[in-house]
Amino acid sequence: MKIQSSVALVSGANRGLGAAFVRGLLAGGAAKVYAGARDPNTVNVPGAVPVQLDVTRPEQIAHLARELTDVTLLVNNAGISEIGPVLATSAIDSLRRQFDTNTIGPLRLAQAFAPVLAGNGGGAVVSVLSALSWLTLPGRTGAYSASKAAGWALSNALRHELKSQHTQLLSLHAGFIDTDMARHVPGPKSTPEEIVRQTLAALEAGESELLADAVSREVHRGLTAERPVYLGTPE
């Protein structure tokens, strides 16, 4: 996938990592970048083309797929995070909200734009996932981690199904990124610009998965440890 002269659609593009993707794509020579947001008036990246996109609204996704027939790169970035224990009475509603945005919304976009990408030579899809696709922080990220774990599984399925139309799928995993979503989390964070830089380089290199920081690499290694990282430390 070449960034130069590509036409991208970025979901959740009005702030944080999404806005950084828009800036990075334009700086990398993309011919056009559609910046999707619930309120397109909140998109303020010079050169971007704001479009209305709420990934939980199937009719908006279908409308964009009919209108944006020049897209060659889909960046599935939109996501939400709600913190809390899964035994809380509110957990089921929270799980539904996060699955709708973090899991079902990206799948709907991939389904809708797969024919568009095929018609334009194949192109690529970026799935913005997380180190928390593989790890849960007890009492905090159960529902969020579940939505990202499901997103990871669906991305792996999509990668195989998209091969026949020559569409690349890149899964992006990172720990905490210095955006509004992780503002309340202590500790080191990657900059959105660094994550975007690595993602675009991985796309151009034809990669299928990117572990973009030390946290995601450490968690990934821990999946096959003698005591897997997702089991936590013994009591």
Short mmCIF file of C-alpha atoms in Angstrom, two decimals:
data_model
loop_
_atom_site.label_atom_id
_atom_site.label_comp_id
_atom_site.label_asym_id
_atom_site.label_seq_id
_atom_site.Cartn_x
_atom_site.Cartn_y
_atom_site.Cartn_z
CA MET A 1 0.00 0.00 0.00
CA LYS A 2 1.46 3.34 -1.05
CA ILE A 3 0.45 6.44 0.89
CA GLN A 4 1.46 8.77 -1.95
CA SER A 5 -1.66 9.58 -4.02
CA SER A 6 -3.91 7.37 -1.87
CA VAL A 7 -7.45 8.39 -0.89
CA ALA A 8 -8.20 7.64 2.76
CA LEU A 9 -11.22 7.57 5.03
CA VAL A 10 -10.39 7.90 8.74
CA SER A 11 -13.09 7.32 11.34
CA GLY A 12 -12.99 9.21 14.62
CA ALA A 13 -10.88 11.83 12.87
CA ASN A 14 -11.73 14.96 14.84
CA ARG A 15 -9.23 14.47 17.67
CA GLY A 16 -6.49 12.31 19.17
CA LEU A 17 -5.09 9.48 17.10
CA GLY A 18 -7.66 9.99 14.34
CA ALA A 19 -6.65 13.60 13.78
CA ALA A 20 -2.99 12.51 13.83
CA PHE A 21 -3.77 9.95 11.11
CA VAL A 22 -5.33 12.67 8.98
CA ARG A 23 -2.29 14.93 9.41
CA GLY A 24 0.15 12.09 8.79
CA LEU A 25 -1.61 10.90 5.65
CA LEU A 26 -1.72 14.39 4.18
CA ALA A 27 1.94 14.95 5.03
CA GLY A 28 2.75 11.59 3.43
CA GLY A 29 1.28 12.63 0.10
CA ALA A 30 -2.28 11.29 0.21
CA ALA A 31 -4.34 12.85 -2.55
CA LYS A 32 -7.38 13.20 -0.31
CA VAL A 33 -8.30 12.36 3.27
CA TYR A 34 -11.93 12.09 4.32
CA ALA A 35 -12.12 12.86 8.03
CA GLY A 36 -15.11 11.11 9.58
CA ALA A 37 -16.71 12.46 12.75
CA ARG A 38 -20.14 12.50 14.35
CA ASP A 39 -20.04 16.28 13.94
CA PRO A 40 -17.94 17.13 10.88
CA ASN A 41 -17.71 20.73 12.09
CA THR A 42 -15.30 19.51 14.78
CA VAL A 43 -12.71 18.46 12.18
CA ASN A 44 -10.05 21.17 12.06
CA VAL A 45 -7.13 19.66 10.12
CA PRO A 46 -6.28 21.89 7.14
CA GLY A 47 -6.68 20.03 3.86
CA ALA A 48 -8.99 17.34 5.26
CA VAL A 49 -12.45 16.70 3.80
CA PRO A 50 -14.86 16.45 6.76
CA VAL A 51 -17.68 13.91 6.46
CA GLN A 52 -20.40 12.91 8.90
CA LEU A 53 -19.74 9.45 10.28
CA ASP A 54 -21.09 7.82 13.40
CA VAL A 55 -19.93 4.20 13.17
CA THR A 56 -22.99 3.07 15.15
CA ARG A 57 -25.29 4.40 12.40
CA PRO A 58 -25.48 1.85 9.54
CA GLU A 59 -27.32 4.30 7.28
CA GLN A 60 -24.44 6.80 7.50
CA ILE A 61 -21.92 4.10 6.63
CA ALA A 62 -23.99 2.95 3.65
CA HIS A 63 -24.37 6.55 2.44
CA LEU A 64 -20.61 7.16 2.58
CA ALA A 65 -19.85 3.91 0.75
CA ARG A 66 -22.12 5.08 -2.08
CA GLU A 67 -20.62 8.57 -2.16
CA LEU A 68 -16.89 8.03 -1.50
CA THR A 69 -16.13 5.75 -4.40
CA ASP A 70 -12.48 6.82 -4.66
CA VAL A 71 -11.34 5.47 -1.26
CA THR A 72 -8.25 3.23 -1.34
CA LEU A 73 -7.46 3.19 2.40
CA LEU A 74 -9.86 2.73 5.32
CA VAL A 75 -8.55 3.57 8.79
CA ASN A 76 -10.90 2.05 11.37
CA ASN A 77 -9.92 4.30 14.27
CA ALA A 78 -13.14 5.37 16.03
CA GLY A 79 -13.47 3.92 19.50
CA ILE A 80 -14.69 4.52 23.03
CA SER A 81 -13.47 3.36 26.42
CA GLU A 82 -15.62 2.96 29.53
CA ILE A 83 -13.92 1.89 32.74
CA GLY A 84 -15.49 -0.34 35.37
CA PRO A 85 -15.86 -3.87 36.75
CA VAL A 86 -17.82 -6.41 34.74
CA LEU A 87 -19.81 -7.38 37.85
CA ALA A 88 -21.28 -3.86 38.06
CA THR A 89 -24.99 -3.57 37.27
CA SER A 90 -24.12 -1.14 34.47
CA ALA A 91 -21.60 -3.47 32.81
CA ILE A 92 -23.95 -5.03 30.25
CA ASP A 93 -25.07 -1.66 28.87
CA SER A 94 -21.44 -0.51 28.80
CA LEU A 95 -20.41 -3.68 26.99
CA ARG A 96 -23.10 -3.13 24.36
CA ARG A 97 -22.00 0.48 23.77
CA GLN A 98 -18.34 -0.47 23.44
CA PHE A 99 -19.03 -3.44 21.17
CA ASP A 100 -21.25 -1.30 18.96
CA THR A 101 -18.51 1.30 18.50
CA ASN A 102 -15.29 -0.71 18.83
CA THR A 103 -16.27 -3.99 17.17
CA ILE A 104 -19.45 -3.86 15.10
CA GLY A 105 -18.88 -0.35 13.71
CA PRO A 106 -15.47 -1.19 12.22
CA LEU A 107 -16.86 -4.40 10.75
CA ARG A 108 -19.73 -2.50 9.14
CA LEU A 109 -17.25 -0.05 7.61
CA ALA A 110 -15.06 -2.87 6.31
CA GLN A 111 -18.07 -4.63 4.79
CA ALA A 112 -19.37 -1.46 3.16
CA PHE A 113 -16.02 -0.33 1.74
CA ALA A 114 -14.63 -3.71 0.68
CA PRO A 115 -16.28 -3.41 -2.78
CA VAL A 116 -14.99 0.17 -3.08
CA LEU A 117 -11.44 -0.92 -2.26
CA ALA A 118 -11.71 -3.84 -4.68
CA GLY A 119 -12.88 -1.50 -7.43
CA ASN A 120 -9.84 0.69 -6.81
CA GLY A 121 -7.27 -2.08 -7.00
CA GLY A 122 -7.43 -3.50 -3.48
CA GLY A 123 -5.97 -0.85 -1.20
CA ALA A 124 -5.84 -1.44 2.53
CA VAL A 125 -7.68 -1.42 5.86
CA VAL A 126 -6.10 -0.40 9.18
CA SER A 127 -7.69 -1.85 12.32
CA VAL A 128 -6.79 0.26 15.35
CA LEU A 129 -6.73 -2.24 18.20
CA SER A 130 -4.81 -2.26 21.50
CA ALA A 131 -2.46 -4.14 23.78
CA LEU A 132 -5.68 -4.60 25.76
CA SER A 133 -6.87 -6.90 22.97
CA TRP A 134 -4.82 -9.50 24.86
CA LEU A 135 -4.90 -8.26 28.45
CA THR A 136 -7.52 -7.08 30.93
CA LEU A 137 -6.84 -4.69 33.79
CA PRO A 138 -8.94 -6.24 36.60
CA GLY A 139 -11.92 -4.20 37.68
CA ARG A 140 -11.28 -1.59 34.98
CA THR A 141 -11.06 -2.67 31.35
CA GLY A 142 -13.08 -5.89 31.14
CA ALA A 143 -15.69 -4.65 28.68
CA TYR A 144 -13.24 -2.54 26.68
CA SER A 145 -10.75 -5.43 26.44
CA ALA A 146 -13.56 -7.75 25.34
CA SER A 147 -14.51 -5.37 22.53
CA LYS A 148 -10.90 -5.07 21.37
CA ALA A 149 -10.30 -8.82 21.64
CA ALA A 150 -13.32 -9.38 19.42
CA GLY A 151 -12.05 -6.67 17.08
CA TRP A 152 -8.72 -8.49 16.84
CA ALA A 153 -10.43 -11.78 15.99
CA LEU A 154 -12.61 -10.11 13.36
CA SER A 155 -9.58 -8.36 11.87
CA ASN A 156 -7.84 -11.73 11.50
CA ALA A 157 -10.93 -13.11 9.77
CA LEU A 158 -11.21 -10.09 7.50
CA ARG A 159 -7.54 -10.32 6.53
CA HIS A 160 -8.09 -13.77 5.05
CA GLU A 161 -11.35 -12.84 3.33
CA LEU A 162 -9.90 -9.68 1.79
CA LYS A 163 -6.86 -11.43 0.31
CA SER A 164 -8.77 -12.53 -2.77
CA GLN A 165 -9.41 -8.91 -3.73
CA HIS A 166 -5.79 -7.90 -2.96
CA THR A 167 -6.75 -5.74 0.03
CA GLN A 168 -4.13 -5.53 2.76
CA LEU A 169 -5.30 -5.52 6.39
CA LEU A 170 -2.98 -4.14 9.07
CA SER A 171 -3.83 -4.64 12.75
CA LEU A 172 -2.35 -1.94 14.98
CA HIS A 173 -1.69 -2.70 18.64
CA ALA A 174 -0.35 -0.14 21.11
CA GLY A 175 -0.39 0.52 24.82
CA PHE A 176 -1.46 3.89 26.10
CA ILE A 177 -1.35 6.80 23.66
CA ASP A 178 -1.21 10.43 24.76
CA THR A 179 -4.79 11.34 23.83
CA ASP A 180 -7.97 12.32 25.67
CA MET A 181 -8.94 8.65 26.01
CA ALA A 182 -5.85 7.85 28.10
CA ARG A 183 -5.50 11.18 29.88
CA HIS A 184 -6.52 9.67 33.23
CA VAL A 185 -3.98 6.82 33.00
CA PRO A 186 -0.61 7.32 34.73
CA GLY A 187 2.66 6.21 33.22
CA PRO A 188 4.45 6.50 29.88
CA LYS A 189 2.48 7.05 26.71
CA SER A 190 3.35 7.10 23.03
CA THR A 191 2.60 10.20 21.00
CA PRO A 192 -0.12 9.86 18.36
CA GLU A 193 2.36 11.10 15.76
CA GLU A 194 4.79 8.25 16.51
CA ILE A 195 2.03 5.65 16.27
CA VAL A 196 0.91 7.08 12.92
CA ARG A 197 4.48 7.18 11.60
CA GLN A 198 4.98 3.51 12.39
CA THR A 199 1.57 2.54 11.00
CA LEU A 200 2.10 4.22 7.66
CA ALA A 201 5.58 2.69 7.38
CA ALA A 202 4.12 -0.77 8.16
CA LEU A 203 1.45 -0.27 5.51
CA GLU A 204 4.02 0.58 2.88
CA ALA A 205 6.11 -2.43 3.93
CA GLY A 206 3.11 -4.73 3.40
CA GLU A 207 2.88 -5.78 7.06
CA SER A 208 -0.16 -7.51 8.55
CA GLU A 209 0.34 -6.62 12.22
CA LEU A 210 2.14 -3.84 14.07
CA LEU A 211 3.13 -3.88 17.74
CA ALA A 212 3.88 -0.19 18.00
CA ASP A 213 5.44 0.16 21.45
CA ALA A 214 7.22 -1.67 24.24
CA VAL A 215 3.97 -2.34 26.11
CA SER A 216 2.26 -4.10 23.20
CA ARG A 217 5.39 -6.14 22.49
CA GLU A 218 5.75 -7.16 26.15
CA VAL A 219 2.08 -8.14 26.45
CA HIS A 220 2.29 -10.12 23.21
CA ARG A 221 5.33 -12.03 24.46
CA GLY A 222 3.49 -12.70 27.71
CA LEU A 223 0.75 -14.62 25.91
CA THR A 224 3.04 -17.63 25.65
CA ALA A 225 4.81 -17.29 29.00
CA GLU A 226 4.73 -20.22 31.42
CA ARG A 227 2.04 -18.28 33.27
CA PRO A 228 0.31 -16.28 30.52
CA VAL A 229 0.08 -12.57 31.15
CA TYR A 230 -3.73 -12.58 30.97
CA LEU A 231 -3.90 -14.78 34.09
CA GLY A 232 -2.26 -12.07 36.17
CA THR A 233 0.06 -12.64 39.10
CA PRO A 234 -0.69 -15.46 41.56
CA GLU A 235 -2.52 -14.49 44.74
#
